[in-house]
Coordinates of C-alpha atoms in Angstrom, one line a residue:
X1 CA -1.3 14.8 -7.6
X2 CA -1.9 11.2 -7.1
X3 CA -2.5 9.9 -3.2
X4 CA 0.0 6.5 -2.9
X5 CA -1.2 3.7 -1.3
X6 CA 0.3 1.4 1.7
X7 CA 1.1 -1.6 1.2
X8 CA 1.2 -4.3 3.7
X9 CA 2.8 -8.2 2.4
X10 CA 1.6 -11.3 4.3
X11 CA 4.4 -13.8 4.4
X12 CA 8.2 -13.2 3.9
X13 CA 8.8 -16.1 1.7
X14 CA 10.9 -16.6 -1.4
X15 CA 8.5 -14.9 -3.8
X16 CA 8.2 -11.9 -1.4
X17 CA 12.1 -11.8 -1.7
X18 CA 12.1 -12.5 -5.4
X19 CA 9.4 -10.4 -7.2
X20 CA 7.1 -8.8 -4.7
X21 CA 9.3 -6.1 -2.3
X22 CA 11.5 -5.7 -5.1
X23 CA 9.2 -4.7 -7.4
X24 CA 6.8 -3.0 -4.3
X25 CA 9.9 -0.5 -3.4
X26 CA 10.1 0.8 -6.9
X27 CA 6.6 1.5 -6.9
X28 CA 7.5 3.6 -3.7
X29 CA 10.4 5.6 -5.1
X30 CA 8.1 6.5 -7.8
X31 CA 5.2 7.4 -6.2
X32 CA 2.6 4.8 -6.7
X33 CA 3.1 2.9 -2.9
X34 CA 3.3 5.1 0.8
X35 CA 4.1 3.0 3.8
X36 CA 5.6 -0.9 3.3
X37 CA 4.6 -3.3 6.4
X38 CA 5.2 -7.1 6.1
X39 CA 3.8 -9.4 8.8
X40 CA 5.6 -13.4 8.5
X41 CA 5.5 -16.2 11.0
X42 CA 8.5 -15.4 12.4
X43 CA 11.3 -12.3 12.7
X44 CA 13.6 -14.7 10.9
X45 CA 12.6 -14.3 7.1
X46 CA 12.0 -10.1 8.0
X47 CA 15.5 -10.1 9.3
X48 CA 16.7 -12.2 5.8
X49 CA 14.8 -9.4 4.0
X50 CA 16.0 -6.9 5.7
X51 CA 20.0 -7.5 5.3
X52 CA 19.6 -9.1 1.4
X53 CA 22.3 -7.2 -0.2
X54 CA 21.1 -7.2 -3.5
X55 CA 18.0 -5.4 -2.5
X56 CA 20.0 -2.9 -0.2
X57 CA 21.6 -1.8 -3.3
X58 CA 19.1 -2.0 -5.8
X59 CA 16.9 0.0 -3.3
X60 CA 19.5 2.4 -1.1
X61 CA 17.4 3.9 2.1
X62 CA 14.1 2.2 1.7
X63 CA 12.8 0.1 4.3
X64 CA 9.6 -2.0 5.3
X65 CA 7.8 -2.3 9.0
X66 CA 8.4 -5.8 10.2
X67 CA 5.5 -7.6 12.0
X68 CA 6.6 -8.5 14.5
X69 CA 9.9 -6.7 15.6
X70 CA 13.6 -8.1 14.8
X71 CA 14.5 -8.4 18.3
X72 CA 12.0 -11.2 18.7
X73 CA 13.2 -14.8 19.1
X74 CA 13.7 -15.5 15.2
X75 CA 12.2 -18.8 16.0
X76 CA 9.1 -17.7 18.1
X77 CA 5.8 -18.1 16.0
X78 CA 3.3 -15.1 15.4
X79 CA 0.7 -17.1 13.8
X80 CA -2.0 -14.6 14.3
X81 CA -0.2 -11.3 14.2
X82 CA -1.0 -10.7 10.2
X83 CA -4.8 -10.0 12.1
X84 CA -3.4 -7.6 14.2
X85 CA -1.5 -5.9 11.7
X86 CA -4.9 -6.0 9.0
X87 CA -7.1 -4.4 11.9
X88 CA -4.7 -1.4 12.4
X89 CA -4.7 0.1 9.0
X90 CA -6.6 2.7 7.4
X91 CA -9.5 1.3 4.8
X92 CA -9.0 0.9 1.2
X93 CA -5.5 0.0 1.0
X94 CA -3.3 -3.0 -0.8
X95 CA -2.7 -5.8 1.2
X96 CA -0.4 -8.4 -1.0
X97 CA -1.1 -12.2 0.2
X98 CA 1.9 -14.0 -0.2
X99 CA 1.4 -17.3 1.9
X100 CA 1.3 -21.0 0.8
X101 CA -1.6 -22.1 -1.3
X102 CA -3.9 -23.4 1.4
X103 CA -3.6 -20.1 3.3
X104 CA -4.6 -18.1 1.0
X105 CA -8.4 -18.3 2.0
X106 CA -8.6 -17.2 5.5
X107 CA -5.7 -14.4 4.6
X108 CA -7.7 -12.7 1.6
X109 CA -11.4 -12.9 3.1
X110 CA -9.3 -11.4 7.0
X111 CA -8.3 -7.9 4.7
X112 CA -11.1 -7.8 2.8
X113 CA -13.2 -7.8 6.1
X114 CA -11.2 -5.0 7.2
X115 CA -11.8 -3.2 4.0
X116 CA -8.2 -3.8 2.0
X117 CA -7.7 -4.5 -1.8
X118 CA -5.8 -7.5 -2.5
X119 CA -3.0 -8.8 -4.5
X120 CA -3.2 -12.3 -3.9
X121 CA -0.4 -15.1 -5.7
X122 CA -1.5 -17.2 -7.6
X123 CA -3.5 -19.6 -6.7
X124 CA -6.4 -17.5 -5.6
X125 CA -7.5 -20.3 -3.4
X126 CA -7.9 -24.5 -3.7
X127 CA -12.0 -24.6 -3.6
X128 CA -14.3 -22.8 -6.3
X129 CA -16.4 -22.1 -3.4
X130 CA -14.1 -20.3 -1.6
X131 CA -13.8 -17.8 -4.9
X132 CA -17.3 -17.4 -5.4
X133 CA -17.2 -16.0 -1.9
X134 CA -14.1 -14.1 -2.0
X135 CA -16.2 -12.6 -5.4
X136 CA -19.4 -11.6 -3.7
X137 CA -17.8 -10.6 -0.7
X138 CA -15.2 -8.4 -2.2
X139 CA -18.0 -6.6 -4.9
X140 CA -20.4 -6.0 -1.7
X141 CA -17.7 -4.2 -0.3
X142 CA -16.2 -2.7 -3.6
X143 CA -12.9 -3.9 -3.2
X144 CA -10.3 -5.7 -5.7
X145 CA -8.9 -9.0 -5.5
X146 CA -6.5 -9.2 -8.3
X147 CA -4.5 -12.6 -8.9
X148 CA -1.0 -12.0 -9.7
X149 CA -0.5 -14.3 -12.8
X150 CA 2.1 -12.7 -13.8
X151 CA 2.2 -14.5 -17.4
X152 CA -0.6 -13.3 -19.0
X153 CA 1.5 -10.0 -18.6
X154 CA 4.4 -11.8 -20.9
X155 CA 4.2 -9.7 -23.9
X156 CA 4.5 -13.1 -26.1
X157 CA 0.9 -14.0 -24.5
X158 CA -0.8 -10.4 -24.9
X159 CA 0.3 -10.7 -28.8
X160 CA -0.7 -14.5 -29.0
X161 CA -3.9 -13.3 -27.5
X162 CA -4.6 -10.7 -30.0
X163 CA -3.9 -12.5 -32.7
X164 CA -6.1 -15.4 -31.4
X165 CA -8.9 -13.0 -31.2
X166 CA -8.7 -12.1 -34.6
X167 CA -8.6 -15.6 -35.9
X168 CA -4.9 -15.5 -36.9
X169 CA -4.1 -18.7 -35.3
X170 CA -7.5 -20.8 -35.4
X171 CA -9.2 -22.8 -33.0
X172 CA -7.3 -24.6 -30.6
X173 CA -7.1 -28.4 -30.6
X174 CA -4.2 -29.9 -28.7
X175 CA -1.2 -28.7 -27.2
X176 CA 1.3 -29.3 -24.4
X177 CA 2.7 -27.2 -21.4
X178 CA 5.5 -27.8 -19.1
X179 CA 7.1 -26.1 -16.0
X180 CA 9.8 -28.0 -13.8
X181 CA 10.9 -25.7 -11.2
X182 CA 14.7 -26.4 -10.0
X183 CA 15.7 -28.4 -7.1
X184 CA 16.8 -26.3 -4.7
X185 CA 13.3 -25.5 -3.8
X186 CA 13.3 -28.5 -1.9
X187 CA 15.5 -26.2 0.5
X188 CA 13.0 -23.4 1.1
X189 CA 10.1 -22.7 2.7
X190 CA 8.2 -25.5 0.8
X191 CA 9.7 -28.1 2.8
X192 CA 7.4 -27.3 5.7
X193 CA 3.9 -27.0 3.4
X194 CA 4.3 -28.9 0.0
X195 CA 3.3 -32.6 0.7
X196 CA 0.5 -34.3 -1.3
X197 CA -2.0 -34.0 1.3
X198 CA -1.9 -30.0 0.9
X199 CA -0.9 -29.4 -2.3
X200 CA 1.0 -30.4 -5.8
X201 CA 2.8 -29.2 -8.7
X202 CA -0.1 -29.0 -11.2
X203 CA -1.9 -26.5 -8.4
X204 CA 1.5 -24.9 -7.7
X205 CA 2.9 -24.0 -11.5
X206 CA 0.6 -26.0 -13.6
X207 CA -2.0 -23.5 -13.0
X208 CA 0.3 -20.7 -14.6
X209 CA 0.1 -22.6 -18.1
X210 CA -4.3 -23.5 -17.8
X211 CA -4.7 -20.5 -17.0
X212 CA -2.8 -19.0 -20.4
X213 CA -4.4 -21.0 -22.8
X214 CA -7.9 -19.6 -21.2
X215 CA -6.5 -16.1 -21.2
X216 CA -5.1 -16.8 -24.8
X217 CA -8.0 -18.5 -26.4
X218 CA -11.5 -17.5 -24.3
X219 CA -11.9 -21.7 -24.0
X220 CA -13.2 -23.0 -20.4
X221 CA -11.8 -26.2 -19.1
X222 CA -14.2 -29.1 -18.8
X223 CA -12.2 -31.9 -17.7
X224 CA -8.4 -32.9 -15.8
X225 CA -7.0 -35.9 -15.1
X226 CA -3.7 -35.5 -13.3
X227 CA -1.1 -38.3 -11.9
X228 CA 1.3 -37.4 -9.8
X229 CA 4.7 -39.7 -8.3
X230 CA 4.4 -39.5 -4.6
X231 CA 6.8 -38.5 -2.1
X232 CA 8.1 -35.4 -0.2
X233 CA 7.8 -33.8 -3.6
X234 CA 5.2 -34.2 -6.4
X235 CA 6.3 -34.6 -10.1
X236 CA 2.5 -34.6 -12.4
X237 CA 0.8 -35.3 -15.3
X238 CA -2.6 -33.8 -16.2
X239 CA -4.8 -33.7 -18.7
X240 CA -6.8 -30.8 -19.3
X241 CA -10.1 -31.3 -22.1
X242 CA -11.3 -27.9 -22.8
X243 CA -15.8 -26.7 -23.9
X244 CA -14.5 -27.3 -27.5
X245 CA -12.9 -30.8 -27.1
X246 CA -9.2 -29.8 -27.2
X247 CA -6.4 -31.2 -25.1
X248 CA -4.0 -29.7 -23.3
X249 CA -0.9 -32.1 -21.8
X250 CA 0.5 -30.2 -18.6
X251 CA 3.5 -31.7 -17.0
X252 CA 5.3 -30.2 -13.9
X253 CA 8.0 -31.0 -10.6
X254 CA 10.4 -29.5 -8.5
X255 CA 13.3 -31.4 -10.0
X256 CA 15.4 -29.4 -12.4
X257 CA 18.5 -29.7 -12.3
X258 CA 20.6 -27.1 -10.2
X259 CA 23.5 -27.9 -12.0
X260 CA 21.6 -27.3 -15.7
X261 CA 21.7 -24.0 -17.3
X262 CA 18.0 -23.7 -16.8
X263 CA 17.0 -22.0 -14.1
X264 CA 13.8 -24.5 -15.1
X265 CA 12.3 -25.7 -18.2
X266 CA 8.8 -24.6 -19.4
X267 CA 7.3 -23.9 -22.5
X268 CA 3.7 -23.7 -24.4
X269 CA 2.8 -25.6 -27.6
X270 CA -0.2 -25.4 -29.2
X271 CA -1.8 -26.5 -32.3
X272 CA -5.1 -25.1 -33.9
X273 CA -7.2 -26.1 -36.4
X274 CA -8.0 -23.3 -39.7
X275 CA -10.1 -23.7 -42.9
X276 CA -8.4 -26.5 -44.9
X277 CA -4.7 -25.5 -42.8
X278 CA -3.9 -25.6 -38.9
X279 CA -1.9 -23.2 -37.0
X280 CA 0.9 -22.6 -34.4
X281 CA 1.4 -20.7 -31.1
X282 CA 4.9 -22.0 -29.7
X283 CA 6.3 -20.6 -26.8
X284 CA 10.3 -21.6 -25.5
X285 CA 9.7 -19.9 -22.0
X286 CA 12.9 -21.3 -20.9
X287 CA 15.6 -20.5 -23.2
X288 CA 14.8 -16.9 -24.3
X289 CA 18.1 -16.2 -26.7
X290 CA 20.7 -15.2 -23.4
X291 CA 23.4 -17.5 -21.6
X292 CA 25.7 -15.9 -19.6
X293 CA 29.3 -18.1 -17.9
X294 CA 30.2 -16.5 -14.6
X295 CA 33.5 -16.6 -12.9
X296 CA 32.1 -17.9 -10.1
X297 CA 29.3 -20.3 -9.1
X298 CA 26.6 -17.5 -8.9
X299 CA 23.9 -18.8 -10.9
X300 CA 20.8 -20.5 -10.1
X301 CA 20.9 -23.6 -8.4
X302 CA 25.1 -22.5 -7.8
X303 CA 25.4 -23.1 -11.4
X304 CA 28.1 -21.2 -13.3
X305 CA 26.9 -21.2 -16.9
X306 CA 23.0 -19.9 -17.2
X307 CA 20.2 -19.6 -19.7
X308 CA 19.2 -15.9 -18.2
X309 CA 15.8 -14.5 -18.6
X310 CA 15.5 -10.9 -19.6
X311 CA 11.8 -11.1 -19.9
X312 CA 10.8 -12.3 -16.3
X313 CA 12.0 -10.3 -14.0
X314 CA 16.0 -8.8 -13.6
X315 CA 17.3 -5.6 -12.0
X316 CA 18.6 -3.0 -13.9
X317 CA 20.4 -0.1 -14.1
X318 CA 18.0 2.9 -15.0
X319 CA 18.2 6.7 -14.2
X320 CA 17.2 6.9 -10.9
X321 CA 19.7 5.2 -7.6
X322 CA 20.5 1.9 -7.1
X323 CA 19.1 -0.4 -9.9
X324 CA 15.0 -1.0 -11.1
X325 CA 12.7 -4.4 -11.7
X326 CA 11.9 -4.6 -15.7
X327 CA 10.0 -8.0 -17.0
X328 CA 6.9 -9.0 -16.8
X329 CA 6.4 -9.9 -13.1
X330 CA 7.1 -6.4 -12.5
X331 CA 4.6 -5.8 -14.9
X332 CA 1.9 -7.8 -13.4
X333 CA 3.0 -6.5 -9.9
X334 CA 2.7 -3.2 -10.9
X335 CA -0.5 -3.3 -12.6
X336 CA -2.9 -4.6 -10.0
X337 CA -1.2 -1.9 -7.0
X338 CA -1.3 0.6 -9.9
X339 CA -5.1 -0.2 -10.5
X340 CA -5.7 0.1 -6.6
X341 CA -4.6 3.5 -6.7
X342 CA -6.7 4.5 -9.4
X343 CA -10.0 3.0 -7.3
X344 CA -8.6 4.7 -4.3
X345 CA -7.8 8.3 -6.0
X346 CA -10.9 8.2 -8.2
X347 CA -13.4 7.8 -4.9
X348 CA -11.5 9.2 -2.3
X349 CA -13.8 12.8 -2.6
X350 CA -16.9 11.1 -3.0
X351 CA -19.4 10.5 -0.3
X352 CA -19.4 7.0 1.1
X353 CA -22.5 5.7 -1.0
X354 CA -21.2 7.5 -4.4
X355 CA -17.9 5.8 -3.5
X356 CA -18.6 2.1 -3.1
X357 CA -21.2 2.8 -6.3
X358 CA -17.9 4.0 -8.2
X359 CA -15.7 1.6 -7.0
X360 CA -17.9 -1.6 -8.1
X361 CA -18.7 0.0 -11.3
X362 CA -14.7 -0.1 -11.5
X363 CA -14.3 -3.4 -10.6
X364 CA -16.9 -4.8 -13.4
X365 CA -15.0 -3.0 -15.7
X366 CA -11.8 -4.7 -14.3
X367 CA -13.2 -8.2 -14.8
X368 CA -14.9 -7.3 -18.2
X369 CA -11.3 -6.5 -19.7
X370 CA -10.0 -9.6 -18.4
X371 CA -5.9 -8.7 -18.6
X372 CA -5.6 -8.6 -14.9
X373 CA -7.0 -11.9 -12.9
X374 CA -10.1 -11.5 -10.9
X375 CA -12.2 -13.9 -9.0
X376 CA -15.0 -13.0 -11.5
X377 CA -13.2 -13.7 -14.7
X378 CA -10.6 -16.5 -13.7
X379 CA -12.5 -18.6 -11.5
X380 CA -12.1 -21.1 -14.0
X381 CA -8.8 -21.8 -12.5
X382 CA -10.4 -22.8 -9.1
X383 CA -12.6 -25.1 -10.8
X384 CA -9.5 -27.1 -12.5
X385 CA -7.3 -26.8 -8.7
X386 CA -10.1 -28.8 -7.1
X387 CA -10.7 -30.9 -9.5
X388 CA -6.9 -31.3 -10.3
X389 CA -6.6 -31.9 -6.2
X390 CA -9.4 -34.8 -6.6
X391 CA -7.9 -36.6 -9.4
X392 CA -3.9 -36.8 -7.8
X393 CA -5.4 -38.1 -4.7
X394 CA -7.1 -40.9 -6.7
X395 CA -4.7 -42.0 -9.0
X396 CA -5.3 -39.7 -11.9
X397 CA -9.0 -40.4 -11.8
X398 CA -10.6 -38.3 -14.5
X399 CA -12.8 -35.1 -13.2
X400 CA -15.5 -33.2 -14.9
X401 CA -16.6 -29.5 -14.3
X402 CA -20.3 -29.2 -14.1
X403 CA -21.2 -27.0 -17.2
X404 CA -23.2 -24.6 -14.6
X405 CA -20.4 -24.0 -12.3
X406 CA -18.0 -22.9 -15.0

């Protein structure tokens, strides 16, 4: 039988409410995950977590370790605690980083020196630099890092890339991407971290659509340009000039109306180029063929009617109590703390030295298969961040990738 793994979340944060410890707990009940810890700032967002109703009864009798305790101050700050909480647990877990963008770094390389796999958001980190560390120091050590873009797990994308790969399509030339997240982000967490200085849209979202078209079509990035409007919140325009001279348009914000049906609006266009005919991948990622009217004002944004995803990520009644995560965020959840079990129970008898040999013969079969993002074989998207993150801060200037880096 099948050892589970503990998992341990750092940062208690909308995405940890949304798609991470929902989708975590039904890897529990059905024996993938052990223990659950979560370490946040503050006792605040644990306590939010804790008494979310729609959880409770999606998930009846499981429960998660806070770090630190509810009876804390909910406004006193643990700022070092997730170190505390990384040093005490046994090697070879999953540790799922769940911070904002720019913490990301010290989080990841903190459990990987204390011997944890990783689940990290996306992005992996701002600095290509910073991957290429988190790569070698993660391979030395035979641990995975797996980056939880969660589209590449949409089945639309694993069909487009098949039939990319077998010349269905073409070659790509020029297409355009878009992902406005809704307003009432503005209200979260994010109003404490997203300012210019730190980060932007085209890092925060943008990065979900460059990194589909390279998971889609095998192309590297060569070159961004990105604009953005300034102020508390970014709206941005980039630019994205891929090896074989195609163009990709990516626009983004946190601006969607909360009173739309949305809950945002993205979607993937792009044209490719046959013998003597072109060809069409086109993706509507925001309408998906479901609208629901409630009675009340329940829907995103306190919207009453709602374009509703089934694809994403809904609970749903199953055979099993309460009510289970189906979608593709699940999916992509599940598959990188389902592949750390498999390193864990495939090494676990061998002798230290047979182990970590095992375990990083694994992982390069991980990043040779490419379905799941690694530092190894999506590092491209750290190249694009911090050159994305040069352009914005000067006006849209336009940025090339060395050709040796990518």
């Amino acid at each position: 039988m099948d050892r589970a793994v503990d998992v341990t979340i750092i940062g208690g944060g909308m995405i940890t409410n949304d798609l991470l410890l929902p989708s975590i707990y039904h890897l529990q009940r059905t024996g993938v995950v052990n223990r659950i810890n979560i370490s946040a700032l503050n006792a605040a967002p644990l306590k939010n977590l804790k008494e979310n109703e729609e959880i409770r009864r999606a998930f009846p009798g499981q429960d998660f370790t806070p770090y630190p305790a509810l009876s804390e101050p909910p406004d006193k700050k643990f700022p070092q605690l997730y170190k505390e909480v990384l040093a005490g647990l046994k090697p070879h877990q999953a540790v799922v980083v769940a911070m904002p963008d720019d913490f990301h770094y010290e989080v990841v390389m903190a459990a990987l020196r204390n011997n944890q796999h990783v689940l990290c958001v996306k992005p992996l980190v701002l600095k290509y630099e910073q991957a290429v560390e988190i790569e070698k120091t993660a391979f030395e050590r035979g641990l995975f890092v797996g980056v939880e873009y969660h589209k590449r797990f949409d089945r639309r994308s694993l069909i487009a890339k098949r039939r990319y790969e077998l010349g269905h399509f073409g070659e790509f030339m020029m297409g355009e991407a878009k992902l406005i997240e809704p307003y009432y982000y503005r209200f979260s967490n994010f109003q404490n971290w997203f300012t210019a200085e730190r980060t932007d849209p085209f890092v925060y979202v943008g990065c979900h659509y460059v990194d589909l078209v390279y998971f889609i079509t095998g192309l590297k990035p060569v070159e961004v340009s990105v604009a953005g409007i300034k102020g508390r919140f970014l709206w941005s325009d980039g630019r994205v000039r891929f090896e074989n001279g195609a163009l990709l348009s990516v626009r983004n914000g946190l601006g969607y109306p909360d009173a739309a049906a949305g809950s945002n609006d993205q979607g993937l266009l792009m044209y490719c180029e046959g013998a003597g005919k072109t060809g069409l991948i086109k993706h509507d990622d925001q309408f998906r063929g479901v609208s629901y009217c409630y009675l009340e004002d329940i829907g995103c944004g306190g919207s009453r009617y709602n374009y509703v995803s089934p694809d994403f990520f809904q609970l749903v009644p199953w055979e099993g109590e309460g009510y289970k995560p189906v979608g593709y965020g699940f999916d992509s959840v599940a598959a990188i703390i389902g592949t750390i079990q498999k390193i864990d129970n495939e090494t676990a008898s061998l002798s230290e030295d047979e182990s970590l040999s095992k375990r990083q013969s694994m992982l390069r079969e991980i990043d040779a298969r490419g379905i799941i993002a690694t530092p190894a074989n999506s590092h491209i998207n750290e190249l694009i961040i911090e050159a994305a993150r040069i352009s914005i801060l000067n006006n849209g200037q336009v940025v090339n990738i060395a050709p040796e880096r990518s």
